[in-house]
Coordinates of C-alpha atoms and ligand atoms in Angstrom, one line a residue:
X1 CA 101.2 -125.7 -125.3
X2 CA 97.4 -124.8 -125.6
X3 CA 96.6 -121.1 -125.0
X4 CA 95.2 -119.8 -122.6
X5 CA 91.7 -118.6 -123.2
X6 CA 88.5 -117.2 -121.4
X7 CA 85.2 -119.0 -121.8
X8 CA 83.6 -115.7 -123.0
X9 CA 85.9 -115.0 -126.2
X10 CA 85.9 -118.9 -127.2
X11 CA 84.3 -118.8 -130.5
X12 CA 88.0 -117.1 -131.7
X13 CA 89.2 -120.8 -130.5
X14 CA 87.2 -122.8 -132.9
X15 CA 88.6 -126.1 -133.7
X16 CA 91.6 -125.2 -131.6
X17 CA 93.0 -126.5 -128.5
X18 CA 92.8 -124.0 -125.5
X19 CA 93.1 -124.1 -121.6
X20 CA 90.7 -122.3 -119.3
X21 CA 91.1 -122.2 -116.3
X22 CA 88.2 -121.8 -113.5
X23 CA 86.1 -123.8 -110.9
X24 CA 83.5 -126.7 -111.2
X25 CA 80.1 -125.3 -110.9
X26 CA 78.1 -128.7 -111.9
X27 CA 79.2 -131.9 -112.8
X28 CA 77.2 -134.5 -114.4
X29 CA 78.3 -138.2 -115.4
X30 CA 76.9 -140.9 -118.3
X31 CA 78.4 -143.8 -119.0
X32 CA 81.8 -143.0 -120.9
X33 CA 81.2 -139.5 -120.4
X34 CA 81.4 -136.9 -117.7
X35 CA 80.0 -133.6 -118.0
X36 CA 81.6 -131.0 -116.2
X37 CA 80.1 -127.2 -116.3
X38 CA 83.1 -125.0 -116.2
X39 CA 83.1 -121.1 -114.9
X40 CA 86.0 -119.0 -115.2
X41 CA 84.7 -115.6 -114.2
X42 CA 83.4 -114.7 -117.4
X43 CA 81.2 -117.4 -118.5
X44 CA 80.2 -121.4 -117.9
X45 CA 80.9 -123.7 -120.7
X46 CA 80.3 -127.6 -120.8
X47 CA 83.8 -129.6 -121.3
X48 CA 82.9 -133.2 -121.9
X49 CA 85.2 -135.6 -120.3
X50 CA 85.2 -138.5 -122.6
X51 CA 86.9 -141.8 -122.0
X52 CA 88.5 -142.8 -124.7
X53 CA 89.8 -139.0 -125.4
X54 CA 91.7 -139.0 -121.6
X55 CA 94.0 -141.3 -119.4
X56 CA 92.5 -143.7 -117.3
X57 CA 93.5 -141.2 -113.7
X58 CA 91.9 -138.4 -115.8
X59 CA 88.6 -139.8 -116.0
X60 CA 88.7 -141.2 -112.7
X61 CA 89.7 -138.1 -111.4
X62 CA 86.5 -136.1 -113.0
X63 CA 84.4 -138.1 -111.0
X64 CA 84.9 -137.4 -108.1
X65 CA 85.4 -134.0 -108.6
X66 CA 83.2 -131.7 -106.7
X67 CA 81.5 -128.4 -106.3
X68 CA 83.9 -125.4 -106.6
X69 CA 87.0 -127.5 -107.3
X70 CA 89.8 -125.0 -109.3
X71 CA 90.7 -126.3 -112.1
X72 CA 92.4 -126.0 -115.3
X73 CA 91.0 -127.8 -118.2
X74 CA 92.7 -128.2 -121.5
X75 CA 90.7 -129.6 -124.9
X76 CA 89.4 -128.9 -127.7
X77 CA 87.0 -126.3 -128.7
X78 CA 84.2 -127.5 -130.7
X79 CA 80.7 -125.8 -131.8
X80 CA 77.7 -127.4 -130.0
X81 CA 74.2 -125.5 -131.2
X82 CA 72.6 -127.1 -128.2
X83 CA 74.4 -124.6 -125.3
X84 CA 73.5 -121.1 -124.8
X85 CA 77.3 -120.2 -125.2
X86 CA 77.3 -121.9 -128.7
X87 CA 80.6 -123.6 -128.0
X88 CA 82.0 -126.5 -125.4
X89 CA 85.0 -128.7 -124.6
X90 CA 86.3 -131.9 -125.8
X91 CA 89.1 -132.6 -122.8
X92 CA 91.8 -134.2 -123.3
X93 CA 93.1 -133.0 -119.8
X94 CA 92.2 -131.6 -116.5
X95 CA 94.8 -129.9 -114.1
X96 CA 93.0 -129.8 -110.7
X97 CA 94.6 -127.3 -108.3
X98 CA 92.4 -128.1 -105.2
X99 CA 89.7 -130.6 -104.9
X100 CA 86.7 -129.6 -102.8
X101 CA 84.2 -131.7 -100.9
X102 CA 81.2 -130.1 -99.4
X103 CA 80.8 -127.1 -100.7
X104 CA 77.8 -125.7 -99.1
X105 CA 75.9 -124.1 -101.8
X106 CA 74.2 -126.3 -103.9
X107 CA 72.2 -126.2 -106.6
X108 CA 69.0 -126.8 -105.1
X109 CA 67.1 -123.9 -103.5
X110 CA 68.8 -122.1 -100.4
X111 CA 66.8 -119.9 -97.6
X112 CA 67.8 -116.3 -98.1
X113 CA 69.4 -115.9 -94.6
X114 CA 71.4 -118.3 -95.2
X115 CA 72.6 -117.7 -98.7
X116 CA 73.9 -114.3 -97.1
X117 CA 75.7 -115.7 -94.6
X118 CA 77.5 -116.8 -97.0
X119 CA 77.8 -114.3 -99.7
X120 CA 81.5 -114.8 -100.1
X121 CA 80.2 -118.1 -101.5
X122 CA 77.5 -116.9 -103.3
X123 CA 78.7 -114.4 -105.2
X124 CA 79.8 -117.4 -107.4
X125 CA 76.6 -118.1 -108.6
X126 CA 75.0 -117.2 -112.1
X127 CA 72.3 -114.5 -110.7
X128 CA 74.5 -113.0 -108.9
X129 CA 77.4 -112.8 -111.4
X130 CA 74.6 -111.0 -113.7
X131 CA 73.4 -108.6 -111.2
X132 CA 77.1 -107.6 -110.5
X133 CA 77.4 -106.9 -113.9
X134 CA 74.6 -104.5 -114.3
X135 CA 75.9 -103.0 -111.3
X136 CA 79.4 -102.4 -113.2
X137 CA 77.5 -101.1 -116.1
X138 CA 75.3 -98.9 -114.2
X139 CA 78.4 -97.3 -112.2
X140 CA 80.0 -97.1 -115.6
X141 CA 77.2 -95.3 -117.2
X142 CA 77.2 -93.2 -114.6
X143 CA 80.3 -91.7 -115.1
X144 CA 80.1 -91.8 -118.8
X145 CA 76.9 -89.5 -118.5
X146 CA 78.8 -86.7 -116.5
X147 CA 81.9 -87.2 -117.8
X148 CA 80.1 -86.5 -121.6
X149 CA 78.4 -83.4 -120.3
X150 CA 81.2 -81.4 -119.2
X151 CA 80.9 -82.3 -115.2
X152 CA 84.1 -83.0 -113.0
X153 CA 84.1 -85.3 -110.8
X154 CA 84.3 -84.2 -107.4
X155 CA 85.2 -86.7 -104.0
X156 CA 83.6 -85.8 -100.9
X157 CA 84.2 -86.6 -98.0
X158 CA 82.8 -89.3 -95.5
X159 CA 83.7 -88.2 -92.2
X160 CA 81.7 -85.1 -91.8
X161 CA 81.1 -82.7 -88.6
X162 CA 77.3 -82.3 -89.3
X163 CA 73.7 -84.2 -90.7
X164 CA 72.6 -83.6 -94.0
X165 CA 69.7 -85.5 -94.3
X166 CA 67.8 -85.3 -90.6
X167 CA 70.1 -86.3 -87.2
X168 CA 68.2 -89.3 -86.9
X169 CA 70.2 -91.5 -89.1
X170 CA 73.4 -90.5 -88.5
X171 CA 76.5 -93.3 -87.7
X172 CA 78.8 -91.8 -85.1
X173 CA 82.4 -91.8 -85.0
X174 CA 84.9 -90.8 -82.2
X175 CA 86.8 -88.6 -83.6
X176 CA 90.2 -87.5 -81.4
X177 CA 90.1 -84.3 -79.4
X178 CA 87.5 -83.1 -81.9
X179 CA 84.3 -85.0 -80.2
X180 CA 82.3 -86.6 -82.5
X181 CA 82.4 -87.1 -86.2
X182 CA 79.6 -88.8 -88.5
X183 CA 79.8 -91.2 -91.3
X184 CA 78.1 -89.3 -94.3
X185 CA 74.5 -88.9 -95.5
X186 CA 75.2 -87.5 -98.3
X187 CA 77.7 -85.1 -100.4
X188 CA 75.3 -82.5 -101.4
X189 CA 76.5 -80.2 -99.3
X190 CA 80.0 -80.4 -100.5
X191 CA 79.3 -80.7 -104.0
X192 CA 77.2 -77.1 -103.7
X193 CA 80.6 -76.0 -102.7
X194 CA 82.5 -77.4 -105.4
X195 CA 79.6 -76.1 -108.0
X196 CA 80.1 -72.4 -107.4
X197 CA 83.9 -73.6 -107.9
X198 CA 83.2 -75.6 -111.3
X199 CA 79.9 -75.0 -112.6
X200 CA 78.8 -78.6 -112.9
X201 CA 80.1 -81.5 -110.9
X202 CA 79.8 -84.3 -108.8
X203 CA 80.5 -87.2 -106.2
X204 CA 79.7 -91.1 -106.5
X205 CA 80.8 -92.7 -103.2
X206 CA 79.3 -94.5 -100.4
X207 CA 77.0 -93.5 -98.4
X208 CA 75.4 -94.3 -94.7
X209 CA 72.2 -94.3 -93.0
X210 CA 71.7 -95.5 -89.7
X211 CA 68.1 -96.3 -90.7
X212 CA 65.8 -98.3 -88.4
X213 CA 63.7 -99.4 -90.8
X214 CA 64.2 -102.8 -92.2
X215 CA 62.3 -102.8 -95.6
X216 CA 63.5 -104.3 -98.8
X217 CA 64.8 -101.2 -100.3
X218 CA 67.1 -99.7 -97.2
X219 CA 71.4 -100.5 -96.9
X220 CA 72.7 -98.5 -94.4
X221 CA 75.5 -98.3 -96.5
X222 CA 74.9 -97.5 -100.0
X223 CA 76.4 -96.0 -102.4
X224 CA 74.7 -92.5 -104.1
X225 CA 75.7 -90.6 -107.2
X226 CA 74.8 -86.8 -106.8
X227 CA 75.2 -84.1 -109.1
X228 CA 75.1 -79.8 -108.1
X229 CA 75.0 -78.1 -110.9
X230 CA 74.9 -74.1 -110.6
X231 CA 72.4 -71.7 -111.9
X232 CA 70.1 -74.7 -112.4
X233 CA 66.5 -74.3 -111.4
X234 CA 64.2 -77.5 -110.8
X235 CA 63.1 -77.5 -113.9
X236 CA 66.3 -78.1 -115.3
X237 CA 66.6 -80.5 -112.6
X238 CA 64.1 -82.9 -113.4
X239 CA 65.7 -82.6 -117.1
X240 CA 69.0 -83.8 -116.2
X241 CA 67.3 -86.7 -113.6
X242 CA 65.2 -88.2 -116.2
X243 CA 67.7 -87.7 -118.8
X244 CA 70.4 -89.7 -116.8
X245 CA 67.9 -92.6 -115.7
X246 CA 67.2 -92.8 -119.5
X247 CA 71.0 -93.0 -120.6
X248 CA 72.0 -95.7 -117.8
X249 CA 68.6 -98.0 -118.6
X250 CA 69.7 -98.0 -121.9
X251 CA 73.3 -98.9 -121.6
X252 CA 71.9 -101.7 -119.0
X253 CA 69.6 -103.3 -121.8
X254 CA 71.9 -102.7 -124.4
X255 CA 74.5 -105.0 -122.7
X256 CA 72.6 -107.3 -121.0
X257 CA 69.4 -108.5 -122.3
X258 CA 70.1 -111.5 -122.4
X259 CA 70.9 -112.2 -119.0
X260 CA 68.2 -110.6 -117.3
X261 CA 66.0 -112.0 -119.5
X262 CA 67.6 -115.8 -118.3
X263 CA 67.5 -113.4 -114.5
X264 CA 63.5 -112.9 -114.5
X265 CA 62.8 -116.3 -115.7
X266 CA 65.0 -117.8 -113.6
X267 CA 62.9 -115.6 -110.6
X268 CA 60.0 -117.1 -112.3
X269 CA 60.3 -120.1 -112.5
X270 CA 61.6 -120.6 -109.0
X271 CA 58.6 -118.6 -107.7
X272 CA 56.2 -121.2 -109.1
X273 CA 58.0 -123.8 -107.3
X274 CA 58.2 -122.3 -103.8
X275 CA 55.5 -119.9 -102.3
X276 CA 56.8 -116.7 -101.4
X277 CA 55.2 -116.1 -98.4
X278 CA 55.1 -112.3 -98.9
X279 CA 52.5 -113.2 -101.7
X280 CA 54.7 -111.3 -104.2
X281 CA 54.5 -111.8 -107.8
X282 CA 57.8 -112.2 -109.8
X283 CA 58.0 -109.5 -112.6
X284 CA 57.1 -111.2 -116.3
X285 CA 60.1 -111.3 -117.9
X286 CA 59.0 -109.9 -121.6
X287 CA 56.8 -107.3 -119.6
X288 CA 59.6 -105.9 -117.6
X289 CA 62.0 -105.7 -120.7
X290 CA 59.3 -103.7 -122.4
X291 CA 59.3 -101.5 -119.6
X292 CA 62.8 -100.7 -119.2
X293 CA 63.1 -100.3 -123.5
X294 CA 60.2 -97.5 -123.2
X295 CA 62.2 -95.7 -120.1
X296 CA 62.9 -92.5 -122.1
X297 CA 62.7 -88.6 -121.6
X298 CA 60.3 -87.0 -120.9
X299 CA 58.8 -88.6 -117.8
X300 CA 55.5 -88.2 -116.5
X301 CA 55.4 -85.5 -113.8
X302 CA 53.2 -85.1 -111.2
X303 CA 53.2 -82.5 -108.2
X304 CA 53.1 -83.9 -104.5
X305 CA 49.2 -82.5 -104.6
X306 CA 48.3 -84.3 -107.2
X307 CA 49.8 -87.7 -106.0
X308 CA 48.1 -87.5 -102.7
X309 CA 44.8 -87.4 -104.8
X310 CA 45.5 -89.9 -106.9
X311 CA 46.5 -92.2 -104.1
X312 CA 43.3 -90.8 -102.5
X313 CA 41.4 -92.2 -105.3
X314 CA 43.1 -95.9 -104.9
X315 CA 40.4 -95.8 -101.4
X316 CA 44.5 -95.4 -99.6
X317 CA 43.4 -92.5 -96.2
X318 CA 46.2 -90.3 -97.0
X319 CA 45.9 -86.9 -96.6
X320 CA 48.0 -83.6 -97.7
X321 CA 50.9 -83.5 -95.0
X322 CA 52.0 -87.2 -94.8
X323 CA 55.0 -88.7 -95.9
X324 CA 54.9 -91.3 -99.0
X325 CA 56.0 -94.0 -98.1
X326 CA 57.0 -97.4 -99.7
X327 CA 53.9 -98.4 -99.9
X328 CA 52.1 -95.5 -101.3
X329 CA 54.8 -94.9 -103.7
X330 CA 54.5 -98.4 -105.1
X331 CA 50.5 -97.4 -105.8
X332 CA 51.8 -94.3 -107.5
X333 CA 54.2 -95.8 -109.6
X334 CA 52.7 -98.8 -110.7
X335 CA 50.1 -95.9 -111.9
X336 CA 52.3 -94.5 -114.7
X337 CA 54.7 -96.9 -117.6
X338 CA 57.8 -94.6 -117.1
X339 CA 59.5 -93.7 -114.1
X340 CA 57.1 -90.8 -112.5
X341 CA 58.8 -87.6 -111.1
X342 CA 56.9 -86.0 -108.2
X343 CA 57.5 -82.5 -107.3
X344 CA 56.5 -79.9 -105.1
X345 CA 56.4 -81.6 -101.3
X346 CA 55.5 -79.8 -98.2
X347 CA 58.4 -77.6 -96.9
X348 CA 57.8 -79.2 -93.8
X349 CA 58.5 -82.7 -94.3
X350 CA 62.2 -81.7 -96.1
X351 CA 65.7 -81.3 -95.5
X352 CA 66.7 -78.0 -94.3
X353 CA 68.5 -76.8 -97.4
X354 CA 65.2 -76.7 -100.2
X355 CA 64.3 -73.7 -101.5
X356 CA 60.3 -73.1 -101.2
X357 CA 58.2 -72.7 -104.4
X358 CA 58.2 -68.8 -104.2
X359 CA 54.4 -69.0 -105.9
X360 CA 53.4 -71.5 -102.9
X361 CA 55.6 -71.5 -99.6
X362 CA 54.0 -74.5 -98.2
X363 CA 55.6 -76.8 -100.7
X364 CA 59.3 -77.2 -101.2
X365 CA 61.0 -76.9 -104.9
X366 CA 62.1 -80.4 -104.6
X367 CA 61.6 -84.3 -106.5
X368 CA 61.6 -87.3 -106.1
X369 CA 61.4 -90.2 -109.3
X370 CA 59.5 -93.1 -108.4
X371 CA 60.4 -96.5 -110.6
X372 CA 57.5 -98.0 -112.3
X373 CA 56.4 -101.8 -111.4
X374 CA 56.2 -101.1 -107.8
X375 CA 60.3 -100.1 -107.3
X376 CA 59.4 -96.5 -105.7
X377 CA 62.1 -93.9 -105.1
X378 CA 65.5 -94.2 -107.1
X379 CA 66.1 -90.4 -107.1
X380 CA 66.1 -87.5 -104.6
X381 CA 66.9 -83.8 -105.2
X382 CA 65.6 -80.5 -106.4
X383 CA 66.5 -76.8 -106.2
X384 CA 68.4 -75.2 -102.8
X385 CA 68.0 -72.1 -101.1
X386 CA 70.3 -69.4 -102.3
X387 CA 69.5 -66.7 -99.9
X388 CA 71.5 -66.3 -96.4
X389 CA 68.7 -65.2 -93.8
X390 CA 66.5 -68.0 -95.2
X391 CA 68.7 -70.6 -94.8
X392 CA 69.5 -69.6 -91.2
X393 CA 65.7 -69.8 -90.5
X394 CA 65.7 -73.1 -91.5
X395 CA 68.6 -74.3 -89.6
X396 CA 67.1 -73.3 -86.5
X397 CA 63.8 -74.7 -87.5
X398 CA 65.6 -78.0 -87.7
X399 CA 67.6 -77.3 -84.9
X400 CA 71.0 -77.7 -86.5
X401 CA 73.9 -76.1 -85.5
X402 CA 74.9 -72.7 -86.6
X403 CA 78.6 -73.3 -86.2
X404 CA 78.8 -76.6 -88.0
X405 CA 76.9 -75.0 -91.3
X406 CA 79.3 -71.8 -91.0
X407 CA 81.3 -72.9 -93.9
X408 CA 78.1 -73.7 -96.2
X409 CA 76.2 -70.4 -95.3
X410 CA 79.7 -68.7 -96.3
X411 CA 78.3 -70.2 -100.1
X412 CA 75.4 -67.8 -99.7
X413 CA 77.6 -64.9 -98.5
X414 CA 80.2 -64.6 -101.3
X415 CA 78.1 -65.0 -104.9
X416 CA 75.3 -67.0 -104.3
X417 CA 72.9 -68.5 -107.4
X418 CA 70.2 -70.4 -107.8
X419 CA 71.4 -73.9 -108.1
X420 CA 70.3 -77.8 -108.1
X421 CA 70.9 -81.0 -108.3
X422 CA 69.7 -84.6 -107.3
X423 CA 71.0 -88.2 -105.5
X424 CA 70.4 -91.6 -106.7
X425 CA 71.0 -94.7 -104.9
X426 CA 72.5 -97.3 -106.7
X427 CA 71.3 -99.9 -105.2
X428 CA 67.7 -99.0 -106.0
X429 CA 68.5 -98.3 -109.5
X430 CA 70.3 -101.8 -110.1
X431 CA 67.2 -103.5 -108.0
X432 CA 64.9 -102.2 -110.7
X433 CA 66.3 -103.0 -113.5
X434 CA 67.3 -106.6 -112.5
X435 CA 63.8 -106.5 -111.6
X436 CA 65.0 -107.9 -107.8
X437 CA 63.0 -108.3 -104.4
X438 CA 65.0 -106.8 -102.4
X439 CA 68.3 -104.3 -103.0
X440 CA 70.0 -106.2 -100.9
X441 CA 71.3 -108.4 -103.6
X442 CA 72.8 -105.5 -105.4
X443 CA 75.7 -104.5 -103.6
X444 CA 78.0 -107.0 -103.3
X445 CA 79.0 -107.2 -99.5
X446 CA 75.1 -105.5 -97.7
X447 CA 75.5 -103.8 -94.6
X448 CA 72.0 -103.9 -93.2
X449 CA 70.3 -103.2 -89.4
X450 CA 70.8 -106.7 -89.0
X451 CA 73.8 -107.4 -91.1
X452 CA 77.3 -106.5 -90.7
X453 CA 79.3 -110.0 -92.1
X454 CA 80.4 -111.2 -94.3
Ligands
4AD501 O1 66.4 -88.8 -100.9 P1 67.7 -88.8 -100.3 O2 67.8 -88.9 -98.9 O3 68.4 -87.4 -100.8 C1 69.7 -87.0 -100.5 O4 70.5 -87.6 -99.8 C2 70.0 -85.7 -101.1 N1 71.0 -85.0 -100.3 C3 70.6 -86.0 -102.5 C4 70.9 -84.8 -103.3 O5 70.1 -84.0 -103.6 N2 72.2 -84.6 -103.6 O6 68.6 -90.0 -100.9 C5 68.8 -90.0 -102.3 C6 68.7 -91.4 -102.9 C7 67.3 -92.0 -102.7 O7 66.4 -91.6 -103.7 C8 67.6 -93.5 -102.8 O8 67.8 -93.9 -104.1 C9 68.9 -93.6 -102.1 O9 69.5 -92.3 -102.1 N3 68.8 -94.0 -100.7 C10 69.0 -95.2 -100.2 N4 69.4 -96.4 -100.8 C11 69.6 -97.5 -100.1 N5 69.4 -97.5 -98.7 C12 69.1 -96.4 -98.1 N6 69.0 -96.4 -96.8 C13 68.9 -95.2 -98.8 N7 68.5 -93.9 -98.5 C14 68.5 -93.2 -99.6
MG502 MG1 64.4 -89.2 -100.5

């Protein structure tokens, strides 16, 4: 009996007989020869179906095989410098476990709406096999960077009995006899809790967001990664954020040059062929992959001050006192090669729980890093307020609930310390580097305003 191989350890199979087993992903036919491109989860390979090399059903059979039909294939591996993968098949025969007719994704160009209707489906596809990839590697390094620098990793919970992040995103729940629970905004609050337990630590779940907005970079479930680390000041802070962005863009390129190099000219080259009607450029594939090889510490900072002017400058009427928003962070960041870290906003336009630059009340001891190329934020964060009567200002200011923040003012009651730490989406992150439209594509089931299926 052949063994049993995957198409992406083959070259150990050289000159041997092997059976993969997979689906059809494209099927071509000459003469005496059929070509079919096999995928088995961790690569495509060609197996050529030749005539005289298979019975007379066999070949038949490979005709009419379509789209998506499972199969097992067993033949011959033989080195072909022509594919990509270095290697393909020479079958001898094919085991077909269920032939499929009409399977509705072809390879010709789909709308986008209706390519997520059907993300099931289209998870199957090359691009999107690559950008869940990244995705793992990302979520991978992720860990890997805490788990090297002597953080635990600390769960927190996702019903919650208060906001975080402003009340006007919040999900609600029913929640028994209790009233009303909501879906989290974020951990932060919990992990400042499990700091003053364990020094450094934190969460990487999901996330939700009841957000209004439909722009290309908003789930409204997503999933964050958010450190608390005590005694940490912003400074430190902004260390640790543009440390961590450089360790997981590394890892990204390291593994997978390649395919996002094939990714972004793919993108390209399908962008030349069909207007996008937003008038949006595709990234240049060499350009961007210099990019991400020069994203390493120390990033350029800026404070928010200084961004408003040099926004100003762009002839954009922004003035001190208004939010950035996506468009206005893409003019900042396309400003600067690295990922930019702006710090310093006005108190007033942040969560309850920052700490205000004691040198300058008006602006908050927080940051934010923008992506370069036009991604805007990836990261949130910055230093908290430590001190009891402050913090109780501020949650009336915001008009939160005493009761509900009982437990977290209790962490400024019993040995409070300067501490820090920041969130990043994932999403985001993974939408930069695979240099994507639109984050949607980086998570593999969205949940959107407008999108709760698949
Ligand atoms: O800036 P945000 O709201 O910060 C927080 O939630 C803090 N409590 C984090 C902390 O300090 N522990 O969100 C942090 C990041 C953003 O920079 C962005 O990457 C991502 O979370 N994010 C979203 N991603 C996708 N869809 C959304 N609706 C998002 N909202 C925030
Ligand atoms: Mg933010």
């Amino acid at each position: 009996m052949a063994a049993l191989a995957y198409i992406s350890d083959i070259a150990r199979f050289d000159g041997q007989e092997v059976t993969l087993q997979g689906w059809l992903a494209h099927k071509a036919s000459k003469g005496k020869l059929h070509f079919l491109q096999v995928r088995d989860g961790t690569g495509t390979i060609q197996c050529v179906v030749f005539k005289g090399n298979v019975d007379e059903p066999t070949f038949v059979k490979a005709d009419h095989l379509g789209q998506e039909s499972s199969l097992r294939v067993t033949g011959v591996v033989k080195k072909d410098t022509r594919s990509k993968l270095g290697f393909e098949i020479d079958v001898k025969g094919i085991d077909v476990l269920q032939e499929v007719t009409g399977y509705p994704i072809s390879p010709k160009p789909h709308g986008v709406n209706f390519l997520m209707e059907r993300r099931h489906l289209w998870l199957r596809s090359s691009r999107q096999s690559v950008i869940l990839r990244v995705r793992h590697t990302v979520e991978n390094a992720i860990r890997e960077f805490f788990d090297t620098r002597g953080f635990t990793l600390v769960d927190a919970p996702i019903f919650t009995p208060s906001a975080c992040e402003g009340t006007s995103t919040l999900f609600e729940v029913p929640y028994f006899d209790l009233g009303t629970a909501y879906l989290t905004q974020s951990g932060q609050l919990y992990m400042e809790a499990a700091a003053m337990a364990l020094g450094k630590v934190y969460c990487f779940g999901p996330t939700f967001r009841a957000e209004k907005s439909k722009t290309r970079r908003h789930l409204t479930e997503f999933w964050m990664v958010e450190p608390e680390v005590a005694y940490l000041d912003l400074d430190g802070d902004m260390e640790l954020m543009e440390q961590f962005v450089s360790h997981l863009v590394g890892r990204a390129v390291e593994k997978h040059e390649a395919e996002l190099r094939d990714l972004l000219e793919k993108a390209a080259k399908q962008a030349e062929d069909d207007e996008d009607p937003s008038g949006r450029k595709p990234l240049d594939p060499e350009e961007h992959l210099r990019v991400l090889k020069n994203v390493k510490a120390p990033f350029p900072r800026v404070t928010y001050t200084e961004a408003i002017e040099r926004i100003q400058k762009t002839g954009h009427a922004i003035k001190w006192g208004d939010d950035l928003g996506g468009d206005e962070e893409t003019i900042l960041g396309k400003q600067f090669e690295r990922p930019v870290l702006v710090h310093r906003y006005p108190a007033e336009m942040k969560a309850f729980y920052f700490k205000k630059d004691p040198n300058d009340p008006k602006v908050a001891l927080g940051c934010d890093m923008l992506a370069p190329e036009g991604y805007g934020e990836i990261i949130g964060g910055g230093q908290r307020e430590e001190n009891l009567d402050v913090l109780v200002a501020e949650l009336e200011k915001h008009k939160l609930p005493r009761e509900a923040f009982q437990w977290y003012l209790d962490l400024r009651t019993y040995g409070s310390v300067p501490h820090a730490g920041f969130g990043m989406g994932v999403e985001r992150c993974v939408s930069w580097i695979c240099g994507l439209h639109h984050v949607r594509e980086t998570i593999p089931f969205a949940r959107m305003t407008e999108r709760i299926t698949p």
